[in-house]
Short mmCIF file of C-alpha atoms in Angstrom, two decimals:
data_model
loop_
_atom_site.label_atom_id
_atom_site.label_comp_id
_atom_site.label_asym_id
_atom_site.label_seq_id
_atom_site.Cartn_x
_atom_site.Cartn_y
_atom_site.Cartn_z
CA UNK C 222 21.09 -18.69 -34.54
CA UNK C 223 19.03 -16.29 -31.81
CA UNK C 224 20.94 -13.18 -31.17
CA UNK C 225 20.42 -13.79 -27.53
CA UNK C 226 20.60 -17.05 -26.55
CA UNK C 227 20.13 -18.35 -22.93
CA UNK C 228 20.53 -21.64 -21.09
CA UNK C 229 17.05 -22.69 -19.84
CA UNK C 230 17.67 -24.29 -17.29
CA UNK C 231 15.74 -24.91 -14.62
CA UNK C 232 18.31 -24.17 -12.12
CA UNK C 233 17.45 -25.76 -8.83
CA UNK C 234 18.76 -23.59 -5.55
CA UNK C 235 19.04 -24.05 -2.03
CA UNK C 236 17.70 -21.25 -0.38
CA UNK C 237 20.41 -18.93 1.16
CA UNK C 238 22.72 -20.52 -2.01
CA UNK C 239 24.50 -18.10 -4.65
CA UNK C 240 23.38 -19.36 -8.29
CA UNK C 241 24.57 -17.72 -11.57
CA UNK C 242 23.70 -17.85 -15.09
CA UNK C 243 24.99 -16.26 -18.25
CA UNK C 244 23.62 -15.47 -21.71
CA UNK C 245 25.26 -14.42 -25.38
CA UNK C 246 24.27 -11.94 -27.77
CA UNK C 247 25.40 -11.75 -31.37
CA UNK C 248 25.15 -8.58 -32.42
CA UNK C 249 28.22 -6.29 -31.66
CA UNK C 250 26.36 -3.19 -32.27
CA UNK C 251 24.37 -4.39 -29.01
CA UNK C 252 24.78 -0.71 -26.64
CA UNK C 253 21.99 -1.41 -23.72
CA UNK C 254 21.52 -4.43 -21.62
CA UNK C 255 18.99 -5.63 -19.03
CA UNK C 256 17.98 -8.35 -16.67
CA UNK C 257 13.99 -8.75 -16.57
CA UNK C 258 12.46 -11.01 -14.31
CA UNK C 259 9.32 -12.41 -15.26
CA UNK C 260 7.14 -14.60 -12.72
CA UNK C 261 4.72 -17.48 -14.70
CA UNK C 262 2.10 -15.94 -16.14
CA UNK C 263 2.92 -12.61 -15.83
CA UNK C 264 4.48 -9.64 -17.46
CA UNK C 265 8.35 -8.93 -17.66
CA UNK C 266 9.43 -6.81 -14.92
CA UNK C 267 12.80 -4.69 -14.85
CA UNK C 268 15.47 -6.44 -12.80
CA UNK C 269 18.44 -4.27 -13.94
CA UNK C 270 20.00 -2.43 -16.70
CA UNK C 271 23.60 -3.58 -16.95
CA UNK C 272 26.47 -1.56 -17.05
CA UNK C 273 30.24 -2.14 -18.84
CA UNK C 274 31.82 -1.76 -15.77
CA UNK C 275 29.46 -4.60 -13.85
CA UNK C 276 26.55 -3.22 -12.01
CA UNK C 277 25.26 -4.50 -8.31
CA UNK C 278 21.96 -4.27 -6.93
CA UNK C 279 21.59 -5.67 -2.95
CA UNK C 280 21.67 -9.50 -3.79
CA UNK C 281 21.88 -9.06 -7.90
CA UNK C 282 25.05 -8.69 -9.52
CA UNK C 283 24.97 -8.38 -13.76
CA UNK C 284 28.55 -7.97 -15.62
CA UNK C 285 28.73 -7.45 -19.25
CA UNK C 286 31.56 -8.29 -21.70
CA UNK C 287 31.68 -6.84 -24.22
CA UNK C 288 34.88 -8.76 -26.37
CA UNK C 289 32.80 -12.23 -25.71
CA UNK C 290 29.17 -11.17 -25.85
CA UNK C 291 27.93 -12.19 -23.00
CA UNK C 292 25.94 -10.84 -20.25
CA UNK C 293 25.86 -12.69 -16.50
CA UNK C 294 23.69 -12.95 -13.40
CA UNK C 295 24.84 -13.41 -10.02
CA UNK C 296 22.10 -14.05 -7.05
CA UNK C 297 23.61 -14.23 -3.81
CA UNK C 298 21.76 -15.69 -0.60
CA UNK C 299 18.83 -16.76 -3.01
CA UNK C 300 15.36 -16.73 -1.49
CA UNK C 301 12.40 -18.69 -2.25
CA UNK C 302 10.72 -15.53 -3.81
CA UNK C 303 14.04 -14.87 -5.91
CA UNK C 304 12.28 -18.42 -8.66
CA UNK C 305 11.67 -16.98 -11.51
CA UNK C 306 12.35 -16.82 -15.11
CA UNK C 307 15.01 -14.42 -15.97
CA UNK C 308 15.17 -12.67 -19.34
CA UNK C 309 18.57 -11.37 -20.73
CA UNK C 310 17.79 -8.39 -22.76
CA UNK C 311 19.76 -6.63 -25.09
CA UNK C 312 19.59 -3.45 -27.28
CA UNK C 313 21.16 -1.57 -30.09
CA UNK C 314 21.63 1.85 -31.33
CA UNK C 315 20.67 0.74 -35.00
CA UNK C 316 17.23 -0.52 -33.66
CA UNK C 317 15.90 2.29 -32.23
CA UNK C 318 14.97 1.08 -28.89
CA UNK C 319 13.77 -2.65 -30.09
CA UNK C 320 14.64 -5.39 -27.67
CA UNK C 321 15.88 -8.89 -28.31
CA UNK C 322 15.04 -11.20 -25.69
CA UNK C 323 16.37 -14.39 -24.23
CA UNK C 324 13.67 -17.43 -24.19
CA UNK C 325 14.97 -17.04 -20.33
CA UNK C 326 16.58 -18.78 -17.74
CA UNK C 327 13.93 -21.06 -14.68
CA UNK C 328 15.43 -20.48 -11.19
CA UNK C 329 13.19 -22.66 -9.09
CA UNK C 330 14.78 -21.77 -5.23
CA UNK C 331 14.26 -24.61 -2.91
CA UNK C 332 13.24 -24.49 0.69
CA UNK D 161 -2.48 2.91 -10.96
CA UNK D 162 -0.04 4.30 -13.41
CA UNK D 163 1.29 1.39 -14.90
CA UNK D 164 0.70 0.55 -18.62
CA UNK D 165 -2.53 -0.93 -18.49
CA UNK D 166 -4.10 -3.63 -21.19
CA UNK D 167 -7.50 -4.73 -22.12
CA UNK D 168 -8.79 -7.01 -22.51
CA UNK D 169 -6.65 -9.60 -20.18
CA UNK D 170 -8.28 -12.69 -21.83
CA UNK D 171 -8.67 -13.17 -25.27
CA UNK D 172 -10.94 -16.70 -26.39
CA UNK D 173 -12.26 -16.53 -30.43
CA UNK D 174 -12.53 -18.99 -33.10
CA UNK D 175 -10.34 -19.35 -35.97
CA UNK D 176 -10.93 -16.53 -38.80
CA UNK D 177 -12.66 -13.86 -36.33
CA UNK D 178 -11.12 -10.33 -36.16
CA UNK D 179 -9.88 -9.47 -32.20
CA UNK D 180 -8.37 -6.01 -31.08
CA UNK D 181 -6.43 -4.90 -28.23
CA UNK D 182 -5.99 -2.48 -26.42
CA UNK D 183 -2.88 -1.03 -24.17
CA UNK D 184 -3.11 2.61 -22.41
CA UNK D 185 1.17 3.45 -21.61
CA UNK D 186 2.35 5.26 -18.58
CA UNK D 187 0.90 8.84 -19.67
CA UNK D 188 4.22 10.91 -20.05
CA UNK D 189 6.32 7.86 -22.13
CA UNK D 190 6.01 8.64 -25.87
CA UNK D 191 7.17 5.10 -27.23
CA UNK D 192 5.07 2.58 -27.70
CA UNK D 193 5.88 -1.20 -28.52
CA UNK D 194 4.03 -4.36 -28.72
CA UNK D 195 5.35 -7.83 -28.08
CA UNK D 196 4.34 -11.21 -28.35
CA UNK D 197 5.59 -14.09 -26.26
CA UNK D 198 4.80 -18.06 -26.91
CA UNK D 199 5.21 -20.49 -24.16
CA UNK D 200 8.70 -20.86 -23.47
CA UNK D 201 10.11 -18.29 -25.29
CA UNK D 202 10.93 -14.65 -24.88
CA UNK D 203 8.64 -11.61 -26.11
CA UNK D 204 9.18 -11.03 -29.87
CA UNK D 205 8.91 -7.30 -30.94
CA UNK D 206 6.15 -7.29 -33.36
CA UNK D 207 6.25 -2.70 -33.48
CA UNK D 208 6.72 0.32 -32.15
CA UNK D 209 5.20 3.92 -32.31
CA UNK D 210 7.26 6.70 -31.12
CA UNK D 211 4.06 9.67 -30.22
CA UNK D 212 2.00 8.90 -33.04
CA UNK D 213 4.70 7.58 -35.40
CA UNK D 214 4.62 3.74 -36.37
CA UNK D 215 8.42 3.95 -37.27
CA UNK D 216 9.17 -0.01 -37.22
CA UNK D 217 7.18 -3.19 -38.15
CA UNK D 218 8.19 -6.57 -37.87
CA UNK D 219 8.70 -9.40 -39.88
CA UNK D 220 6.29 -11.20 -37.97
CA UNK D 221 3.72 -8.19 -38.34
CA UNK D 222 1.88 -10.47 -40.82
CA UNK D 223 -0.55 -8.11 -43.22
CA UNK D 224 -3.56 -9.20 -41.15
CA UNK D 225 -2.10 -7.63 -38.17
CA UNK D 226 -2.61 -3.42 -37.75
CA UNK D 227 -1.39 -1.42 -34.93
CA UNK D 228 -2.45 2.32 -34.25
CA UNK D 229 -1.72 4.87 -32.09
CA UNK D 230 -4.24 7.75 -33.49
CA UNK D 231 -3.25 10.36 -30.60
CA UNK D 232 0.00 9.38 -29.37
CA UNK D 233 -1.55 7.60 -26.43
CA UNK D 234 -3.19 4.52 -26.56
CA UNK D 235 -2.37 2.49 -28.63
CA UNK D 236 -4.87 -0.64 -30.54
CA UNK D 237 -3.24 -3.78 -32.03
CA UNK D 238 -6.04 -5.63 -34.55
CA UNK D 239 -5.53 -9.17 -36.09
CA UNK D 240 -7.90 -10.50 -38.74
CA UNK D 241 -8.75 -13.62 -39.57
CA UNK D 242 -7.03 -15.03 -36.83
CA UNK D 243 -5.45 -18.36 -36.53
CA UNK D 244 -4.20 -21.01 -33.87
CA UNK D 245 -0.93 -19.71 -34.30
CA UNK D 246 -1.72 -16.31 -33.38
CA UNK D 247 -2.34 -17.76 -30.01
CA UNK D 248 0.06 -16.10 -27.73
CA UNK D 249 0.20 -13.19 -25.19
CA UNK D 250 0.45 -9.91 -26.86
CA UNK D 251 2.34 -7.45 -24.29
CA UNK D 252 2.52 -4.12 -24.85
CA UNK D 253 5.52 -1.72 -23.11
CA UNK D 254 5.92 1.67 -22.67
CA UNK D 255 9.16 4.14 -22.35
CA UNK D 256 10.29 7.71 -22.85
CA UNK D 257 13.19 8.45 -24.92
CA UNK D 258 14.38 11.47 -26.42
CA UNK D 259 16.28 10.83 -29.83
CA UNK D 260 19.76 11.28 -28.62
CA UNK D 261 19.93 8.81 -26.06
CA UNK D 262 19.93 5.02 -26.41
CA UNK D 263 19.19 3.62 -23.37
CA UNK D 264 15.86 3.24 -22.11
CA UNK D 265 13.67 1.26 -20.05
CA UNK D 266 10.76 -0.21 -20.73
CA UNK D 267 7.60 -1.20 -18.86
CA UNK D 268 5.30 -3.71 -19.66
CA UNK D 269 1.71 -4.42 -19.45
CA UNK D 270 0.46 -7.21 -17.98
CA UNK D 271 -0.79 -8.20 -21.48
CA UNK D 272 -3.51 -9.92 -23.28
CA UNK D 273 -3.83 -13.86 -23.38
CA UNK D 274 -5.19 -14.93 -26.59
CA UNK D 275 -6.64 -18.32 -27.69
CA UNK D 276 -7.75 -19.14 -31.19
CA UNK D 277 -9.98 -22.50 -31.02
#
């Protein structure tokens, strides 16, 4: 089993349409969490770290529980530039500072 | 520019050649950490220097892969004897962290592409 497993979709948007998307992580001892957004073909950029108590960022919102292990994604009023692959990322404090990474979730937003 | 930078971007060599990369972090971050990332997947951490320091490795770090960071700054990532499978992109990131805190962010390269024919 991947300790951070994601659905890959592709979910397909409307543009101005909310969309959401979850992923789980396995390992309890998981203390940091991020969104990354990576566009094809390029390098995984920083969306958003994500906080216990849910986190919001203009259109982005990420909540994290913590008793089910999983990690969501909320994009409100989705634009075209919004499609993307989005990586859940998670990190723990026995690690020191290694990542696990989602295989990532396709948003393709549609005119 | 003062992102982490990486060289070369494209990688093409035959099967058994040695290749070596190169990734130069944001200048004040003092950890280090390569990736690699297969179509479709996510980035796998391969290792990770903290200054100098190569304090984790890998399972996938294979014995024909080496990673340096002689100064604390760049950093070099060498395969020998490469082979199809090493085909991937190698991404390297870059963060500062002191020792008491665990949450950081990291920043990534725009990485190397390699092919083995």
């Amino acid at each position: 089993r991947k300790e951070v497993e994601q659905d890959p979709g592709p979910f397909n948007v409307p543009e101005g349409a909310t969309v959401a998307f979850n992923c789980t992580y396995s390992n309890s001892a998981s203390q940091s969490f991020f969104w990354y957004r990576q566009d094809c073909r390029k390098e995984p950029k920083l969306l958003m770290s994500v906080y216990s108590s849910g986190n919001e960022d203009g259109r982005f919102t990420a909540q994290l529980n913590r008793a089910s292990q999983y990690i969501s994604l909320l994009i409100r009023d989705s634009k075209l530039s919004d499609s993307a692959t989005y990586l859940c990322v998670v990190g723990t404090t026995d690690s020191w500072g290694k990542l696990q990474f989602g295989a990532g979730t396709q948003v393709v937003v549609t005119p | 520019d003062t992102g982490v930078s990486q060289d070369p971007r494209h990688k093409i060599t035959k099967r058994g050649q040695n290749v070596t990369f190169r990734c130069d972090p944001i200048s004040e971050h003092n950890r280090l950490y390569w990736y690699r990332q297969t179509l479709g997947q996510g980035p796998e951490f391969l290792t990770y220097f903290q200054n100098e320091a190569q304090l984790e490795k890998s399972r996938l770090l294979s014995d024909r892969f080496s990673a340096e960071r002689p100064k604390g700054s760049f950093s070099t990532l060498e395969i020998q004897r490469t082979e199809q499978g090493d085909s991937a992109m190698y991404l390297c990131a870059s963060s500062f962290r002191l020792a008491y805190e665990y949450q950081e962010t990291q920043y990534f390269g725009p990485g190397t592409r390699l092919l083995v024919l």
